[in-house]
Structure formats: structure tokens, C-alpha cells
mmCIF file of C-alpha atoms in Angstrom:
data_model
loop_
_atom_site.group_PDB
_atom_site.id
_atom_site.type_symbol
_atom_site.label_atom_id
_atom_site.label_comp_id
_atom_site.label_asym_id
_atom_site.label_seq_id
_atom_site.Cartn_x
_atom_site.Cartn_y
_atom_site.Cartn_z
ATOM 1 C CA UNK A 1 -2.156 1.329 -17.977
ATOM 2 C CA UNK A 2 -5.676 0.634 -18.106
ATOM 3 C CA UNK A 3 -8.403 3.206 -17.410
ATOM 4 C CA UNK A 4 -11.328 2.961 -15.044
ATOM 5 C CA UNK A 5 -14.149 0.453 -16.073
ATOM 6 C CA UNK A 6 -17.179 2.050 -17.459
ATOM 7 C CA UNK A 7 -20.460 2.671 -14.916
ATOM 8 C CA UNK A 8 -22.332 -0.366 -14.064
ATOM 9 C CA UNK A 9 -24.895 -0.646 -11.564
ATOM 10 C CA UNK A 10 -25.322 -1.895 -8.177
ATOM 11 C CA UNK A 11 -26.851 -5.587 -7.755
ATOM 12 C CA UNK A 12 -27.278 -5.692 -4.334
ATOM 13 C CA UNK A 13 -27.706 -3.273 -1.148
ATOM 14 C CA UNK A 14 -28.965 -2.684 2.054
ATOM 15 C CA UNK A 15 -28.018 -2.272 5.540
ATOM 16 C CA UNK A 16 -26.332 -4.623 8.504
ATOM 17 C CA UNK A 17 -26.857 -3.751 12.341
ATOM 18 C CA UNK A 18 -23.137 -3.938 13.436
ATOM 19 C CA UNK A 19 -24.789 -3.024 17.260
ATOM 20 C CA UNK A 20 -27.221 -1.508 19.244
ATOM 21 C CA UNK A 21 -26.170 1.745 17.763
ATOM 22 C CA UNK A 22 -25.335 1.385 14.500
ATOM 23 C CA UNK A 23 -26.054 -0.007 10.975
ATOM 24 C CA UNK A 24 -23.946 0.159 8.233
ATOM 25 C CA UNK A 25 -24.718 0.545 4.340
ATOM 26 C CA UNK A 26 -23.111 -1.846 1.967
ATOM 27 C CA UNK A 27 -22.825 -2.623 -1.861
ATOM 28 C CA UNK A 28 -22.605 -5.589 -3.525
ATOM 29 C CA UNK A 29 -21.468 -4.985 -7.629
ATOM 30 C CA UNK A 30 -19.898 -7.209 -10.651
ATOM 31 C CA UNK A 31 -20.078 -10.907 -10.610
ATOM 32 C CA UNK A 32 -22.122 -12.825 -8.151
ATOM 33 C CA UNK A 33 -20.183 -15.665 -7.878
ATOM 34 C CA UNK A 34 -16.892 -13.460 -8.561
ATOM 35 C CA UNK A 35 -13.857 -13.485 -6.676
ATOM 36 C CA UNK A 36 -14.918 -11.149 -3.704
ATOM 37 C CA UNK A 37 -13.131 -7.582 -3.421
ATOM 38 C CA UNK A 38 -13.919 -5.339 -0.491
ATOM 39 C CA UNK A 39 -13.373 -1.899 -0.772
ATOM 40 C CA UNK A 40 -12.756 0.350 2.198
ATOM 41 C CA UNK A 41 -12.970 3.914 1.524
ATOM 42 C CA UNK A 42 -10.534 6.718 3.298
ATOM 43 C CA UNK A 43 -11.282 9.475 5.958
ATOM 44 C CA UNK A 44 -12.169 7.885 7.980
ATOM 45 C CA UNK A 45 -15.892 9.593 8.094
ATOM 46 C CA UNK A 46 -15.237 9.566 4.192
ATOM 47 C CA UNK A 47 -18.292 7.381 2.754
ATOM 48 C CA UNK A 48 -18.043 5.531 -0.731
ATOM 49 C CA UNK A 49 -18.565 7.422 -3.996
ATOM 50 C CA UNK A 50 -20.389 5.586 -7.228
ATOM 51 C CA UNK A 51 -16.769 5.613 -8.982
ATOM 52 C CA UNK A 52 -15.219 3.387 -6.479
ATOM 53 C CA UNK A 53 -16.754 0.568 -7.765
ATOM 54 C CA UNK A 54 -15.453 1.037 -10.965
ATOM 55 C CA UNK A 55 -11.456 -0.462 -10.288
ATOM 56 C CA UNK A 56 -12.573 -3.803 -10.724
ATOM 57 C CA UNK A 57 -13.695 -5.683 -13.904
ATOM 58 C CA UNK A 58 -17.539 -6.519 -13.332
ATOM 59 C CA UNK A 59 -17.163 -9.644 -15.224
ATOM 60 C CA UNK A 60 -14.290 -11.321 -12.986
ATOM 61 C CA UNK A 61 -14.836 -9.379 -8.933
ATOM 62 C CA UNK A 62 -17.744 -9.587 -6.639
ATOM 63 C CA UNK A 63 -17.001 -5.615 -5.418
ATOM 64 C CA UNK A 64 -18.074 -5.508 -2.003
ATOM 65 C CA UNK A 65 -18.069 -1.765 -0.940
ATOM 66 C CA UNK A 66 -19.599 0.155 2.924
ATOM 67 C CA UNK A 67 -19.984 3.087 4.819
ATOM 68 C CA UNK A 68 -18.180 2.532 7.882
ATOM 69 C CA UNK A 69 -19.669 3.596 11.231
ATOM 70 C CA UNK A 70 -20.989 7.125 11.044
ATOM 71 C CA UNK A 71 -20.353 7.305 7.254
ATOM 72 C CA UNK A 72 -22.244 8.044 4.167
ATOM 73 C CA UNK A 73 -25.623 6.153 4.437
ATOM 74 C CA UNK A 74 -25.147 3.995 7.572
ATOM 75 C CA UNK A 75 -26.665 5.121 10.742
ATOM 76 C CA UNK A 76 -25.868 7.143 13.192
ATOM 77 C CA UNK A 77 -24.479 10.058 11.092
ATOM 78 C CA UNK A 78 -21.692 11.278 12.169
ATOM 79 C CA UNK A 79 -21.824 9.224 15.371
ATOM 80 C CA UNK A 80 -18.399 8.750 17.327
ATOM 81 C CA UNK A 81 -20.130 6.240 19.737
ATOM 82 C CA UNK A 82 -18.346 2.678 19.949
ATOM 83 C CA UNK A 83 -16.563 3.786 16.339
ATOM 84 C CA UNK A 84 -12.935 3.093 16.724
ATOM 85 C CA UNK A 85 -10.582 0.451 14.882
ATOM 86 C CA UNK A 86 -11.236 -2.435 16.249
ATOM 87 C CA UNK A 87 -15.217 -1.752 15.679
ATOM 88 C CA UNK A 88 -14.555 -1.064 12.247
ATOM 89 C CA UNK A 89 -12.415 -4.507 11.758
ATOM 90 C CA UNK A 90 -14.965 -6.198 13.273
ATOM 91 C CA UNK A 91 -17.566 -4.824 11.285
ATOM 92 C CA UNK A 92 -15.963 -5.921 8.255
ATOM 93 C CA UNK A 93 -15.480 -9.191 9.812
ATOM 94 C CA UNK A 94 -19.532 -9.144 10.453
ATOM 95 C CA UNK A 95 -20.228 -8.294 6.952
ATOM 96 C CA UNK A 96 -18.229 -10.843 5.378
ATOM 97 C CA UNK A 97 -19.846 -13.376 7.673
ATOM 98 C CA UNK A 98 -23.449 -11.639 6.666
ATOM 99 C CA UNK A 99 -22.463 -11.954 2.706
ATOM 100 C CA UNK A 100 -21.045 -15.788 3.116
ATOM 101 C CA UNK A 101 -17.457 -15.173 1.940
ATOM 102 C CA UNK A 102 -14.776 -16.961 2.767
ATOM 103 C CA UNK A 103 -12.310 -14.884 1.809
ATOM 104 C CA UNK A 104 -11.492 -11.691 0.309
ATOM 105 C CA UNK A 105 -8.926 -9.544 -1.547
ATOM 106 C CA UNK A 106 -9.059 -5.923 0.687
ATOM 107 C CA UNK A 107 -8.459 -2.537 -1.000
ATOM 108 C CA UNK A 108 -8.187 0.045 0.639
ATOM 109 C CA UNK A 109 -6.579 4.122 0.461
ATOM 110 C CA UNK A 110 -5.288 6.440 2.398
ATOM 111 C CA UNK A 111 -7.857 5.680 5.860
ATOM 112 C CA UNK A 112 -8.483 2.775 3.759
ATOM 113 C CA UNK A 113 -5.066 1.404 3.895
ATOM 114 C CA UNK A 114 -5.229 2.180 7.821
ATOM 115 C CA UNK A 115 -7.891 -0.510 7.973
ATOM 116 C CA UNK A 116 -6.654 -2.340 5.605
ATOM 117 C CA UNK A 117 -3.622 -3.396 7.401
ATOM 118 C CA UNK A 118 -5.475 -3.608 10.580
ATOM 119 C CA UNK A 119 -7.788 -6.238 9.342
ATOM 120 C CA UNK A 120 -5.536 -8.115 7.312
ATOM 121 C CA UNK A 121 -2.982 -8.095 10.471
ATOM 122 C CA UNK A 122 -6.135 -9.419 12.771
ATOM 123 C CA UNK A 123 -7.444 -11.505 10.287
ATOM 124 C CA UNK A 124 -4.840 -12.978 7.884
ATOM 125 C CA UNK A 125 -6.879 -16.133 7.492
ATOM 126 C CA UNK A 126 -9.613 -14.211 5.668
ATOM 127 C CA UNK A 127 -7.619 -12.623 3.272
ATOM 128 C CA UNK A 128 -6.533 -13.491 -0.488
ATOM 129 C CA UNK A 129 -4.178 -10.521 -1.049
ATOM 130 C CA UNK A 130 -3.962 -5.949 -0.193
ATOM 131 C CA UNK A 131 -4.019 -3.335 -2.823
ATOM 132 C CA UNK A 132 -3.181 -0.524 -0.832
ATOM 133 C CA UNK A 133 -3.086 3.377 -1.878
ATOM 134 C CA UNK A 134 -1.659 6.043 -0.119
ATOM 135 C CA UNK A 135 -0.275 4.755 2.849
ATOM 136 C CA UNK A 136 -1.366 5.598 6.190
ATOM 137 C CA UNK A 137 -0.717 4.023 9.522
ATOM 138 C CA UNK A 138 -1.813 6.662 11.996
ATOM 139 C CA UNK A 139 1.723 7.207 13.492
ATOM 140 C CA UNK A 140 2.473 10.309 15.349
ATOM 141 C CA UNK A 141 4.638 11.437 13.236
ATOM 142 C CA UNK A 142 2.075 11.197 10.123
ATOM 143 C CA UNK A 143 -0.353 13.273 11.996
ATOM 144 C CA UNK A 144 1.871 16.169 13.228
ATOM 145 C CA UNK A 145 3.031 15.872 10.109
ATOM 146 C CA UNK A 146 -0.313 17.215 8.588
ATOM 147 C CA UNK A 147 -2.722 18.338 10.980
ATOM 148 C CA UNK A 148 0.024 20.651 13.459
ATOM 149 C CA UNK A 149 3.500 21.576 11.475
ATOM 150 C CA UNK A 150 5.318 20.073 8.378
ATOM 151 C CA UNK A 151 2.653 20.487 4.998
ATOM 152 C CA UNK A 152 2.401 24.195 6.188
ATOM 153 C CA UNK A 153 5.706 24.908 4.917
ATOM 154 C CA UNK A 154 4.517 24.151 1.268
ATOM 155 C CA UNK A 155 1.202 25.086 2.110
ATOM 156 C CA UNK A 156 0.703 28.064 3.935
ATOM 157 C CA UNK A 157 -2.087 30.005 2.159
ATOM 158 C CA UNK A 158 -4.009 27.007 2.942
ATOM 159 C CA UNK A 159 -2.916 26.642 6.081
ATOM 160 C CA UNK A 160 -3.301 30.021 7.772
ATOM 161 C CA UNK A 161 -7.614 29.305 7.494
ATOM 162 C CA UNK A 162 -7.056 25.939 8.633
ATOM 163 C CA UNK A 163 -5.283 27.479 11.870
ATOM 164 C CA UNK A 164 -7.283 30.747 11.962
ATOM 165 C CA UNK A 165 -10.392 28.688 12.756
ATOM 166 C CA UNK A 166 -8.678 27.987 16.048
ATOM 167 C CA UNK A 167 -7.798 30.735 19.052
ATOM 168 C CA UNK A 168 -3.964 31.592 18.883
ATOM 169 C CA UNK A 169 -3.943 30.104 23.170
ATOM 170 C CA UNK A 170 -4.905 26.482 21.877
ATOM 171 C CA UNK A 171 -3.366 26.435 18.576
ATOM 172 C CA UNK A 172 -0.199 24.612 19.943
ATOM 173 C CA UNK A 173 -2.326 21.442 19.984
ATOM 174 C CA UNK A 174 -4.605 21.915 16.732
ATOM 175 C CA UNK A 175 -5.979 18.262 16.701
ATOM 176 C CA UNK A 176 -7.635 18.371 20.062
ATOM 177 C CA UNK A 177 -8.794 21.855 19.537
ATOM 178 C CA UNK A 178 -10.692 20.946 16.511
ATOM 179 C CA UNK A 179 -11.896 18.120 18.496
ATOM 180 C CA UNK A 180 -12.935 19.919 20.957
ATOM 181 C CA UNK A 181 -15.249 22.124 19.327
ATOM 182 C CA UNK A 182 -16.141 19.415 16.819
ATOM 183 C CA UNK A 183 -17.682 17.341 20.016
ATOM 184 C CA UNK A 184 -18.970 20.151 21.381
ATOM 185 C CA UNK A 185 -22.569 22.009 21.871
ATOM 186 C CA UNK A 186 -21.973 25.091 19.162
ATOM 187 C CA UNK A 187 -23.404 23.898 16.131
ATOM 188 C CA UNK A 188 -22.120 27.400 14.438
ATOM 189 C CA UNK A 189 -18.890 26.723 15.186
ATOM 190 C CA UNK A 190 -19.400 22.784 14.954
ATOM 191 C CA UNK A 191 -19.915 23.628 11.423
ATOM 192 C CA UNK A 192 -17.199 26.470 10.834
ATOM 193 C CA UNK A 193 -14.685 23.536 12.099
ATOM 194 C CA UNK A 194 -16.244 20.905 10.000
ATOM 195 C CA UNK A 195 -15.442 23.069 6.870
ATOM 196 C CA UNK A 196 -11.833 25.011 7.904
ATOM 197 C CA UNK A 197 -10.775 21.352 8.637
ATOM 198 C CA UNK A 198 -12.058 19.381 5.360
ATOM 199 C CA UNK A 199 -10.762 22.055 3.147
ATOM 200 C CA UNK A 200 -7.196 21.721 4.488
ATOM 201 C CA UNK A 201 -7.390 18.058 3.545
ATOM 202 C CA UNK A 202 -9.056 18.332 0.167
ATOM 203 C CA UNK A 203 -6.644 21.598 -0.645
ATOM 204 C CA UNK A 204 -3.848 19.088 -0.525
ATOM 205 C CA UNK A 205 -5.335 15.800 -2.299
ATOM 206 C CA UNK A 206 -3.833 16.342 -5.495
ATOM 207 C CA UNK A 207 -0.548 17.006 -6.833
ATOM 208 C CA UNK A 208 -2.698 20.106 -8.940
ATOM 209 C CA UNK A 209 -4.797 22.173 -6.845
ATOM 210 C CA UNK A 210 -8.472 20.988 -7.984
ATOM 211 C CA UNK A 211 -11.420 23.820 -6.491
ATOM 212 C CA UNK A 212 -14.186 21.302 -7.274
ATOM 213 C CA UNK A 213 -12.735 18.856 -5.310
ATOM 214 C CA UNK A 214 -12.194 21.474 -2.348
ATOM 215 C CA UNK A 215 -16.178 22.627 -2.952
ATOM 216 C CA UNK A 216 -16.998 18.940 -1.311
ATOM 217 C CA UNK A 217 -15.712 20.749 2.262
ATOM 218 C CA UNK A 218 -18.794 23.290 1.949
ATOM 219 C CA UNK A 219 -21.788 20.429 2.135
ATOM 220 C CA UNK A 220 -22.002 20.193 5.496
ATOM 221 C CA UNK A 221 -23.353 16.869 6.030
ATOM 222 C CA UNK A 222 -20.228 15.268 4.468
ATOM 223 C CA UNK A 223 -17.579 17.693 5.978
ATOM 224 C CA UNK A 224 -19.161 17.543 9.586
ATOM 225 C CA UNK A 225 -19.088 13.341 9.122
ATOM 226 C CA UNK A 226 -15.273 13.828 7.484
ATOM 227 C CA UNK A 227 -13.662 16.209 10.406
ATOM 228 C CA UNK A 228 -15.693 14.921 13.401
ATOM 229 C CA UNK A 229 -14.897 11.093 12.703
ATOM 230 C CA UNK A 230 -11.157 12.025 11.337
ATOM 231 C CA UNK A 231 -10.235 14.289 14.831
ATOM 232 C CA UNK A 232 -11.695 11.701 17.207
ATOM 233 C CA UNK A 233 -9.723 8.878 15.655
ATOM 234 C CA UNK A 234 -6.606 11.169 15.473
ATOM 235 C CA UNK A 235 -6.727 12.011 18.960
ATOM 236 C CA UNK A 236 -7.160 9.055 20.381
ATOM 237 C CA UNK A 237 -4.474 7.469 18.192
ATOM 238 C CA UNK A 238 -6.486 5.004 16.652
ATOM 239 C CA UNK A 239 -6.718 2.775 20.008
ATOM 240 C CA UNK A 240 -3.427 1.269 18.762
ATOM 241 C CA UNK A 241 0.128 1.477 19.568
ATOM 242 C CA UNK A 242 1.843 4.220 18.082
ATOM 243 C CA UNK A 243 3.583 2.087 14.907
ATOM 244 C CA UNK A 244 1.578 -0.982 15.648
ATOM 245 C CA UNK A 245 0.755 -1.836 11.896
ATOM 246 C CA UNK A 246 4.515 -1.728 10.888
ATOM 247 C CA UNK A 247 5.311 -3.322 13.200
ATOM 248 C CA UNK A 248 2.951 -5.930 13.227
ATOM 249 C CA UNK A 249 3.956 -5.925 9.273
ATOM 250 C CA UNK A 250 5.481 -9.303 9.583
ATOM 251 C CA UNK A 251 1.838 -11.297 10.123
ATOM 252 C CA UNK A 252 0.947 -10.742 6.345
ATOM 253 C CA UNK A 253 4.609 -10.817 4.514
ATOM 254 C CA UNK A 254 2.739 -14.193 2.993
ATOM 255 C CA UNK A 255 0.306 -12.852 1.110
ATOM 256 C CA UNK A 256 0.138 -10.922 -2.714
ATOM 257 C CA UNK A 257 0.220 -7.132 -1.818
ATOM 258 C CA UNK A 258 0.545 -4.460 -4.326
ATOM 259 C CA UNK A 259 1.405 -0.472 -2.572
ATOM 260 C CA UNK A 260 0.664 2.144 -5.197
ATOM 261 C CA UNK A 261 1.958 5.867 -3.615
ATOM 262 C CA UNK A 262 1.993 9.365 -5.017
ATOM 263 C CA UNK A 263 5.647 10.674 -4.813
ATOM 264 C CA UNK A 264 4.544 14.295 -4.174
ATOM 265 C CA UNK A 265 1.717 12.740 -2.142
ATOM 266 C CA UNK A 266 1.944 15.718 0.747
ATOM 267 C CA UNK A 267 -1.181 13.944 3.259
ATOM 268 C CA UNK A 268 0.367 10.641 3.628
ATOM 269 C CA UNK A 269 4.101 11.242 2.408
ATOM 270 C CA UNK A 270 5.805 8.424 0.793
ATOM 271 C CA UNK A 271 8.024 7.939 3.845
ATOM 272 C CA UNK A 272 5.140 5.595 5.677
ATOM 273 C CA UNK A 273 4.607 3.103 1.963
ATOM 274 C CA UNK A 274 8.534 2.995 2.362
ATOM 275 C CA UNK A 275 8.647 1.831 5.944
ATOM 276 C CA UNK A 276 5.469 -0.604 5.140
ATOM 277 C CA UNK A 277 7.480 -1.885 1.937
ATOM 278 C CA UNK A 278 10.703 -2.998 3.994
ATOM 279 C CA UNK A 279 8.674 -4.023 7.200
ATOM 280 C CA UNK A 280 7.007 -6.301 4.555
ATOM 281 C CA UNK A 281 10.683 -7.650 3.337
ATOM 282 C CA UNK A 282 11.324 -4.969 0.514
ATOM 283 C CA UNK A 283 13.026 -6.399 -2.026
ATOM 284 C CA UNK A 284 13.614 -9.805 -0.592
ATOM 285 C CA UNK A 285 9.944 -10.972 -0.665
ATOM 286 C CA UNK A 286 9.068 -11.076 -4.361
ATOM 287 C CA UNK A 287 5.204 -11.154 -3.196
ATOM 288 C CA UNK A 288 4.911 -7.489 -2.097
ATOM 289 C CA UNK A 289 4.654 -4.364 -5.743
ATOM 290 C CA UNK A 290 6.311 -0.971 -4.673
ATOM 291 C CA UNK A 291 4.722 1.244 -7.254
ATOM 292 C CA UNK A 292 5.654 4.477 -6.844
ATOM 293 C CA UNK A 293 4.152 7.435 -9.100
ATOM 294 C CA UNK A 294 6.620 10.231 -10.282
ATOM 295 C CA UNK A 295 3.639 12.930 -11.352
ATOM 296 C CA UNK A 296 1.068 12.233 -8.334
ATOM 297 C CA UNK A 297 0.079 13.490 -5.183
ATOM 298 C CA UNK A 298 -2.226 11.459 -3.355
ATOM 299 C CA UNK A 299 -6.096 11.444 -4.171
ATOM 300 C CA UNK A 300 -7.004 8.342 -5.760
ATOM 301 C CA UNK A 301 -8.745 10.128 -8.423
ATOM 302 C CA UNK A 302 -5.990 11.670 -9.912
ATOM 303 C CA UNK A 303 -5.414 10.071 -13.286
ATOM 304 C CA UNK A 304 -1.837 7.971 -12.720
ATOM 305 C CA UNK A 305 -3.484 6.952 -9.416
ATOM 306 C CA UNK A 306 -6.051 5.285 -10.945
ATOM 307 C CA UNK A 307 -4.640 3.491 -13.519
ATOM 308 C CA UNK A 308 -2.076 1.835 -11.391
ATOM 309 C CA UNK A 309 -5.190 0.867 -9.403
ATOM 310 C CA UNK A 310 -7.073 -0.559 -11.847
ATOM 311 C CA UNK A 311 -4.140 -2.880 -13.266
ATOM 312 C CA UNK A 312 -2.998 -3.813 -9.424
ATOM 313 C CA UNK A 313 -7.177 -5.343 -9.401
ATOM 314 C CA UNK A 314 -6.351 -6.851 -13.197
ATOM 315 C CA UNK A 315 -3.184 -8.537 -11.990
ATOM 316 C CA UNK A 316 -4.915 -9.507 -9.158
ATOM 317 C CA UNK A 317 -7.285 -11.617 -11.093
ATOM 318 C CA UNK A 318 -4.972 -14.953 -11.252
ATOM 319 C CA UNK A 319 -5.536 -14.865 -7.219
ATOM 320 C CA UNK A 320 -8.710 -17.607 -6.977
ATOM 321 C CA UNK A 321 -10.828 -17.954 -4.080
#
């Protein structure tokens, strides 16, 4: 499997008002007149990192990659004003109008795939083919799973912090109580949340417990951005009904998709990129990859992870626009 491509630089940036409230920062990398790629980074509150750029061949893709609303470098940070789904769709909807594409291959991980599968199932029109990591789909049962009772069980010395951080009286109902406080007017405890809540998610990224990657839960900026943004989508289920994007499946069974999942992947378990796969036909539709990884859990940066990436965007490359 190929590795990453080697650093190359950004050709084009800036930043698109999506609203009265907020502007979003976007990348434009690799070919200019490329077959466009957009990349939409997890979390969601997660922000895109200089390495993201790097799954697709500079020479072939026109890498489109943004902070969505409240992310990284677009503006307001943090903000959970008018940022739900269907914002976020039509932001990227906004910014492929604002960049003149026609149409576009999505990638996207974890959150990513989330939005991912919400666009595409919008917007199937606009859309050349998925790679999708991780799989996520903001059931109920995904986010009990995780955030309330289910990971603990392998988990629990990371766990008991994660729970500590909340009184015993509300801890039957951990999302909203992290929400709570995370909306609320203690900035001491704002922050104390922020960090007990990123560093239960970034404990359990990879298959091998990484401390640098855990460290990224003690800069504040990021971890209030990550936890604030993650809780009020959780809570609030995404503004979508509960199994909406299986269900809904059926709208892009037409297109070239490619699922690459972690089997030990313990924050978005396998189960969901199973029930995508057959929703999608399974083995009956010979357009949709089931790749799954025997020695991965399920950060993208984990070695396996990103090789199957990188050749999903390299087989991808006899899609033309």
C-alpha cells in the first residue's frame, strides 16, 4: 500500500462568509485544473491539520480542504450559533459554488463521514464518488455507545476522569451534563470539561495508546472548539432522524464509494461501516469497497489507516470530472 505523499504547499486560501455569523477557512492544494477532492475533517469542532492534504497525489487532485463552522481558523471560534448539519452541508454546497466546481469526489472520517453521507445523500448530483473512514452516523446507539456506557468496559482507567469531571447526581446522562457546563458561564470549569472530554476521545483513537496524541486535549483553544461543538451536536442528535443516513443509504448506491474501518476501532465500532455497507447493497453492488483493517483502531493517522486511504484516492483517479 502506498504511503502518504510528501509535504507540498498550499496554492490557494482564504475565507468565505457562509452568514451573518460566520466565515469559514478553506484550502485549495495540488492541481489547479485537477479533479476536485474535498476533504472534511472529523469532530466535529476538529479543524484540518497540514497532513490531511497529503492523501491525494498533487499532480492528479485539486484538494479542497475547510474548517467547518466554529473550527480551526474560521470565525466564530467555537461558536454553536446556526452550526448544525444542514448548515454545514450547505456550507459545503456554498463553497463549491464559491470555487466553480461542478462536481466533487468527498472524503471524509469519522465526523467526516457523518457529513459525508449527509451531503452526498442531499446532494447526489454534485458528487463523483465517497471515501469514507471510520464510520459514523450519529445513531443513538453510537453515542451511548461512547460517551455514557459500552467503551468503559475496555476502558475504564480512562474513563473514571472522563466521568469524575461530572457530579455523581447528573452522571446518568453524561452528554447533556458536559453540555451543560460546556454552554455555560464558568470558564474554569468550561475549560476542565473541554479537556476531561477531549482526552476520553483522543485516549481511544488508536488501536496503541499514543500520549502525544492525548497532549492535543491540554491546548485549550482546540479542546474547548472539539468538546463544545461535539456535545451540542450529540445532544441534539444531529437535527436528523435517529438512523436517517442508513436509511437514506439507498440515494447514493450509484456512485464509486470506498469504506476503509479499523476492526478494533473502539469510537466508531465497525458495527455502523457494516450496516452502511449492506444499506449500500453489500455484496450485490460491485460499486461500493468494504476494507476492513485487522491491526487498526480508528484514528486516521495510524499507519494501515493511511495507506488504505491513500490507495482508495489513487484508485479513485480513473473517476474524471
Amino acid at each position: 500500500m502506498a504511503p502518504l505523499y510528501e509535504a507540498f504547499p498550499v496554492l490557494n486560501s482564504g475565507h468565505l462568509e457562509v452568514s451573518s455569523i460566520h466565515s469559514i477557512y478553506y484550502e485549495e492544494c495540488g492541481a489547479p485544473n485537477g479533479v476536485p477532492i474535498v476533504y472534511l475533517h472529523g469532530g466535529p469542532g476538529g479543524g484540518i491539520e497540514d497532513t490531511d492534504r497529503q492523501y491525494f497525489d498533487p499532480s492528479h487532485y485539486r484538494s479542497v480542504l475547510f474548517d467547518q463552522r466554529g473550527s480551526g481558523k474560521s470565525t466564530p471560534h467555537a461558536s454553536l450559533e446556526d452550526n448544525t448539519t444542514w448548515h454545514l452541508v450547505s456550507d459545503i454546497e456554498a463553497l463549491r459554488e464559491h470555487l466553480k466546481i461542478e462536481k466533487w469526489i468527498v472524503f471524509g472520517g469519522s465526523w467526516g463521514s457523518t457529513l459525508a453521507l449527509a451531503y452526498s445523500e442531499k446532494h447526489p448530483e454534485r458528487c463523483l464518488g465517497l471515501i469514507l473512514r471510520g464510520i459514523f452516523t450519529l445513531r443513538r446507539e453510537e453515542l451511548l455507545w461512547f460517551y455514557q456506557k459500552g467503551a468503559d468496559m475496555l476502558f475504564p482507567d480512562f474513563y473514571d476522569p472522563y466521568k469524575a469531571a461530572i457530579p455523581e447526581e447528573e452522571q446518568g446522562d453524561l452528554m447533556q451534563a458536559y453540555y451543560k457546563r460546556l454552554t455555560g458561564d464558568n470558564e474554569e470549569e468550561k475549560l476542565k470539561c473541554a479537556e476531561a472530554w477531549s482526552r476520553w476521545e483522543n485516549s481511544l483513537s488508536k488501536l496503541i495508546i499514543d500520549p502525544k496524541y492525548i497532549e492535543r486535549a491540554e491546548n485549550p483553544q482546540w479542546a474547548l472548539a472539539f468538546a463544545r461543538i461535539e456535545s451540542h451536536f450529540f445532544v441534539n442528535g444531529g437535527w436528523m432522524k435517529d438512523g436517517q443516513l442508513i436509511e437514506d443509504a439507498h440515494k447514493i448506491k450509484h456512485l464509486p464509494i470506498v469504506i476503509v474501518q479499523g476492526r478494533y476501532d473502539v469510537v466508531c465500532p465497525a458495527k455502523t461501516s457494516w450496516d452502511l455497507y449492506k444499506a449500500l447493497g453489500g455484496a450485490g453492488n460491485s460499486g461500493v469497497e468494504y476494507k476492513i483493517l485487522n491491526e487498526y483502531g480508528h484514528s486516521a493517522h495510524e499507519p494501515g489507516i493511511e495507506e488504505a486511504l491513500v490507495d482508495a484516492a489513487n484508485k479513485f483517479k480513473s473517476i474524471k470530472a
